[in-house]
Short mmCIF file of C-alpha atoms in Angstrom, two decimals:
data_model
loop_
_atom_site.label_atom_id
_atom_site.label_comp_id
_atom_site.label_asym_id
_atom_site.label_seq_id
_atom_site.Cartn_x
_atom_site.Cartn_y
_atom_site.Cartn_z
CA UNK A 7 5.43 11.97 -6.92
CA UNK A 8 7.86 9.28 -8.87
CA UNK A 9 6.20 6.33 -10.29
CA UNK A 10 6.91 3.05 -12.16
CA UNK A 11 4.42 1.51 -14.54
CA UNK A 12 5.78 -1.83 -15.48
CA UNK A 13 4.12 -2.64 -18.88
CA UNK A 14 3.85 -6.97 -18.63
CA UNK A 15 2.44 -8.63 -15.96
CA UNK A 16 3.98 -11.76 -17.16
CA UNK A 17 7.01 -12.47 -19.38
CA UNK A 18 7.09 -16.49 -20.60
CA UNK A 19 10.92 -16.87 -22.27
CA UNK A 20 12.44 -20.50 -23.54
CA UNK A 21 15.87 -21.15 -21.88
CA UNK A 22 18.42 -19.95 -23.59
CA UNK A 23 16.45 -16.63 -25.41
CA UNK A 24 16.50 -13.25 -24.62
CA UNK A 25 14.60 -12.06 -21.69
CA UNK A 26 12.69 -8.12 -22.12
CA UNK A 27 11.25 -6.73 -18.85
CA UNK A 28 9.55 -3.57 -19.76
CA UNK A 29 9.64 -0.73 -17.41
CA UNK A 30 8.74 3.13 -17.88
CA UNK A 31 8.94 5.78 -15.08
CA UNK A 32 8.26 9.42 -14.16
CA UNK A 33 9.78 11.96 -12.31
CA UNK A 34 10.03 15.13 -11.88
CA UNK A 35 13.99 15.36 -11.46
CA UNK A 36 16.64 13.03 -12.03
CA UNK A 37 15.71 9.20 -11.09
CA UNK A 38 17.62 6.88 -9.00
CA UNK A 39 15.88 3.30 -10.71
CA UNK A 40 16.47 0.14 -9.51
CA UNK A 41 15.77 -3.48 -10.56
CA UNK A 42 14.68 -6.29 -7.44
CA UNK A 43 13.98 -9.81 -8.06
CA UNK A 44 12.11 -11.99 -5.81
CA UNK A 45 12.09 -15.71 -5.85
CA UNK A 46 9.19 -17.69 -4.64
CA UNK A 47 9.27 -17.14 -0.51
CA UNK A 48 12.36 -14.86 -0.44
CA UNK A 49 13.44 -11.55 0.13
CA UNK A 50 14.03 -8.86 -2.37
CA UNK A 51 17.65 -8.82 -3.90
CA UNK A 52 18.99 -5.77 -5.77
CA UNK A 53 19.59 -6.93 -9.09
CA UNK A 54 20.98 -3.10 -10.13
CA UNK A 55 20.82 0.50 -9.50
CA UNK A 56 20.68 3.45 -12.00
CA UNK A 57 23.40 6.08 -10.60
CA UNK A 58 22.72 8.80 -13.28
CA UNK A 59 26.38 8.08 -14.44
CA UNK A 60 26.51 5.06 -16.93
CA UNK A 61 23.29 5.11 -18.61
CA UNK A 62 24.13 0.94 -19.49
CA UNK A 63 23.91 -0.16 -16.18
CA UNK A 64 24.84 -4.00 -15.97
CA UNK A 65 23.71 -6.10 -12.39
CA UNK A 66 24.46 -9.25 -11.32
CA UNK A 67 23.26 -12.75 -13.02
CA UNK A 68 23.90 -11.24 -16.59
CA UNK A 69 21.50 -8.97 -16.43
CA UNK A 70 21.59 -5.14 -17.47
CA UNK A 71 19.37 -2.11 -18.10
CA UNK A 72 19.15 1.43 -19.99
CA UNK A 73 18.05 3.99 -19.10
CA UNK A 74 16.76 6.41 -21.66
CA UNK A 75 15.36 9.62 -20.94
CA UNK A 76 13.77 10.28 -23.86
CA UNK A 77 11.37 7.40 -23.27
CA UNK A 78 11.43 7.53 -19.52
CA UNK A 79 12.37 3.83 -20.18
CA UNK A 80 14.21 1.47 -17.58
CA UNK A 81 14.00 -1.89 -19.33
CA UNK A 82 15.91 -5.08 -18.16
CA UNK A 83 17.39 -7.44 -20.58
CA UNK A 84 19.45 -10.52 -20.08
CA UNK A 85 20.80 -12.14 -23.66
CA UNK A 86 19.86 -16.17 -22.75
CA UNK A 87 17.34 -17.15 -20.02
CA UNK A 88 18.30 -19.77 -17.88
CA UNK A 89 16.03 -21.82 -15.85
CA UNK A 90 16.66 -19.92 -11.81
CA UNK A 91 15.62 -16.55 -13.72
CA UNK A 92 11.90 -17.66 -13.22
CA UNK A 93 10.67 -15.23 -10.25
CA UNK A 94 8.68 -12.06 -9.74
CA UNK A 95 10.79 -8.90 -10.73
CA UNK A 96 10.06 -5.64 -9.57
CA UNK A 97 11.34 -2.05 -11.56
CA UNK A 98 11.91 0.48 -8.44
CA UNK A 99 12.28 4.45 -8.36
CA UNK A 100 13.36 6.70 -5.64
CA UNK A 101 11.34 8.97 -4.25
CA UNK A 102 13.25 11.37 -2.16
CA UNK A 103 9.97 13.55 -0.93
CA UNK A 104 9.95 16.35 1.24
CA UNK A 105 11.61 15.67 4.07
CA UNK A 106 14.66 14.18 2.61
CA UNK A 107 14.29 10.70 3.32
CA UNK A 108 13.91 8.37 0.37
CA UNK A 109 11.35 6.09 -0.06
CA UNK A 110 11.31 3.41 -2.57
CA UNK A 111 8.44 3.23 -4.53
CA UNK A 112 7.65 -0.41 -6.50
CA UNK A 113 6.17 -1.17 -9.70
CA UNK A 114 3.08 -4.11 -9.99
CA UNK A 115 5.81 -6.67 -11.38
CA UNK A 116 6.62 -8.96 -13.85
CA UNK A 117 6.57 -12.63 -12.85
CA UNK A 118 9.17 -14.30 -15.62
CA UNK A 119 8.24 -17.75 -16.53
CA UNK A 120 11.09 -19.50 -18.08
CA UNK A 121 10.25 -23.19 -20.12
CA UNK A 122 13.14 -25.45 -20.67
CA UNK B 18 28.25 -9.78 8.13
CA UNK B 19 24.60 -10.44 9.10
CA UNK B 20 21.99 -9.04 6.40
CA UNK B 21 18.60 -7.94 7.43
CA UNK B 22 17.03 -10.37 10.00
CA UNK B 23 13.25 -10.25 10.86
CA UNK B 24 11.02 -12.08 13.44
CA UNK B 25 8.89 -14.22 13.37
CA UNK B 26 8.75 -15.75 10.07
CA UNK B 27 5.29 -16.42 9.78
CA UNK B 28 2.35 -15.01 12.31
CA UNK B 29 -1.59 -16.05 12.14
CA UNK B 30 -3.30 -13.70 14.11
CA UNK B 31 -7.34 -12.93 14.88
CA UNK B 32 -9.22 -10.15 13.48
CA UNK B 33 -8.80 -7.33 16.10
CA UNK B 34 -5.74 -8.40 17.81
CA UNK B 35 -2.72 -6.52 18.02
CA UNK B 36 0.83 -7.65 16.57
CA UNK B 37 4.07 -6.67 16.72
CA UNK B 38 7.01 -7.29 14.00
CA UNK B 39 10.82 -6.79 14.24
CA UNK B 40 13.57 -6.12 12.55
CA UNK B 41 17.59 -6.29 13.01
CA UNK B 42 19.44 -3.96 9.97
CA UNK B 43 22.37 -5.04 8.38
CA UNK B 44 25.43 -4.18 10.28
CA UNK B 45 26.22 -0.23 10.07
CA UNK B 46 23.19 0.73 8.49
CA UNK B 47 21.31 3.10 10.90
CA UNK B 48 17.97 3.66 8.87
CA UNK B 49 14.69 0.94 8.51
CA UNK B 50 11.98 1.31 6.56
CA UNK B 51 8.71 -1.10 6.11
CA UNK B 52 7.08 -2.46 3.28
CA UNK B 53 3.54 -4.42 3.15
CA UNK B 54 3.56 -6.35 0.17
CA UNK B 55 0.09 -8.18 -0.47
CA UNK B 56 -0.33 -11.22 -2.56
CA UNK B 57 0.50 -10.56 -5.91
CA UNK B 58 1.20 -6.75 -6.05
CA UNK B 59 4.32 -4.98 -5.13
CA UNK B 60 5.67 -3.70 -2.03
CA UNK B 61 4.12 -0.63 -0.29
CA UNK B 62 5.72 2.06 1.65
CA UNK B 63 4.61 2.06 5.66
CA UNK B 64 7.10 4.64 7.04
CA UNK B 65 10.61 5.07 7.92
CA UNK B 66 12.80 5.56 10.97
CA UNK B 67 15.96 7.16 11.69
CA UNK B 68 17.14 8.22 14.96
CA UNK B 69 14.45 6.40 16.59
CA UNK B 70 12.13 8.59 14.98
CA UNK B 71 9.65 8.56 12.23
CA UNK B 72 11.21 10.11 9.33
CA UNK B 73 8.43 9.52 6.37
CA UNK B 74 5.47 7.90 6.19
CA UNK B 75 3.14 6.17 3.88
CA UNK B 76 -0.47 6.12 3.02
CA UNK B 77 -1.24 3.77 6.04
CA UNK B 78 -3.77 4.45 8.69
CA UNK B 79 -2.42 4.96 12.34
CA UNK B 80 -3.39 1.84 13.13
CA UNK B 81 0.04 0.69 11.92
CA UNK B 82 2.46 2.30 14.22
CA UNK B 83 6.57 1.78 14.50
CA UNK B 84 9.52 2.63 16.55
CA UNK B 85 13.07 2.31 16.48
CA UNK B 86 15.81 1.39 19.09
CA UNK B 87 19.21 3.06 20.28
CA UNK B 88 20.41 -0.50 18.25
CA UNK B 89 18.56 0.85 14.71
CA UNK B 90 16.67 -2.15 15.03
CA UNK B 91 13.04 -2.03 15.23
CA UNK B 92 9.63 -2.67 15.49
CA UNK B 93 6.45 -2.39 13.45
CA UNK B 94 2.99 -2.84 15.49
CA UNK B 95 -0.71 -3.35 14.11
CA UNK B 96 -3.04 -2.80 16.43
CA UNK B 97 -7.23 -3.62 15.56
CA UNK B 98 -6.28 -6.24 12.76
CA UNK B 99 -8.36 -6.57 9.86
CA UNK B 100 -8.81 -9.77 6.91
CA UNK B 101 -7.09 -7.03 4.59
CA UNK B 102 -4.00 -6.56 6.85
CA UNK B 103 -2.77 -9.84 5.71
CA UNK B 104 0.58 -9.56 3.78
CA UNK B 105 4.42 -10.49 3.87
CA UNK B 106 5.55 -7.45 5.85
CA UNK B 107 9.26 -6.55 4.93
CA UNK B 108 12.25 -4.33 6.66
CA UNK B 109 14.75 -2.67 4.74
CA UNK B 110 17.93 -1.19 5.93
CA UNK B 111 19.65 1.56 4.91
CA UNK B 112 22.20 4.26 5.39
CA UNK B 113 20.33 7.66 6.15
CA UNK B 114 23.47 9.82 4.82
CA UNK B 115 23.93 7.92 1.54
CA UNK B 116 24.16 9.17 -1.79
CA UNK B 117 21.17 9.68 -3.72
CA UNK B 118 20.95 6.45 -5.22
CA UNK B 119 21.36 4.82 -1.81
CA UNK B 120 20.55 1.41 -1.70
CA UNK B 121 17.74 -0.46 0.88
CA UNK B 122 18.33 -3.93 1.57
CA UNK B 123 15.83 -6.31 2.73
CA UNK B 124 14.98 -8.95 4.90
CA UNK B 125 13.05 -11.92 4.36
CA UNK B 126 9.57 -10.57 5.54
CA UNK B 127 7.25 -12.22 7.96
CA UNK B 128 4.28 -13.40 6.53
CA UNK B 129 1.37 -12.01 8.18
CA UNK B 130 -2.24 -13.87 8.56
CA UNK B 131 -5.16 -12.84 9.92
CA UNK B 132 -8.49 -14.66 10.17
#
């Protein structure tokens, strides 16, 4: 079965520094990985998808990712924190299974704290 | 173009009732899946459905049952409600025939209480 261990259960940034989300996976084929946010009492949004093309994989907000096999690492990085990045932020893999039919399957999370 | 829409918002039930939860999918998409996400952990895979049938399922007892309409929406039902049932329950929606790095997209949740 694919699984996501996401290695900080909180991330506390200044505004304006360089945010790290730390994510590793594993899988027994080739990954589809995603990054979700959540903001306090909202919905997930898709902040990117790993399409086993580019293995940079830039989302939306600034953010971007890498995937590295070698490591089975998925972090997200974003170069300057602003103050609306503080939310809970999940690192995602596929899990296509047996019948064909994927499933996503959702690390603990990181809740980013961001301090003007 | 309507996202994911889910009813109601919020829902306080009593231990040992039943509920029901639905769920509209984004335009075109014709697959849902549910998620239980309790306070502070991440979602959880309940099951799937696609062509109003269950597709995949999570490690959930059969107490949590689903189905799915000719209109891909659907509904999730929890019958003999327990404390530990309370969670923000969330649809996703999805094309079935996607590539393999497909994407789900979700809905708002409905916030689930029982006392």
């Amino acid at each position: 079965a694919q699984s996501v261990t996401q290695l900080d259960s909180h991330v506390s940034v200044s505004e304006g520094t360089p945010v790290l989300l730390r994510c590793n996976y594993s899988s027994s084929y080739s990954p589809s990985l995603f990054w979700y946010v959540q903001h306090p009492n909202k919905g997930l949004q898709l902040l990117l998808k790993y399409t086993s093309a580019a293995t940079l994989v830039k989302g939306i907000n600034g953010f971007e990712a890498e995937f590295k096999k070698s490591e089975t690492s998925f972090h997200l990085t974003k170069p300057s924190a602003h103050m609306s990045d503080a939310a809970e932020y999940f690192c995602v893999v596929s899990d296509r299974g047996n019948t064909g039919f994927q499933k996503l399957v959702f690390g603990t999370g990181t809740r980013l704290l961001v301090s003007p | 173009d309507a996202g994911v829409t889910q009813s109601p918002t919020h829902l306080i039930k009593t231990r040992g009732q039943q509920v029901t939860l639905r769920c509209s999918p984004k335009s075109g998409h014709d697959t849902v899946s549910w998620y239980q996400q309790a306070l502070g952990q991440g979602p959880q895979f309940i099951f799937q459905y696609y062509e109003e049938e269950e597709r995949q399922r999570g490690n959930f007892p059969d107490r949590f049952s689903g189905h799915q309409f000719p209109n891909y929406s659907s509904e999730l039902n929890v019958n003999a409600l327990l404390l530990g049932d309370s969670a923000l329950y969330l649809c996703a929606s999805s094309f079935a025939s996607g590539t393999p790095s497909y994407e789900q997209y979700f809905g708002p949740g409905t916030r689930l209480t029982v006392t």
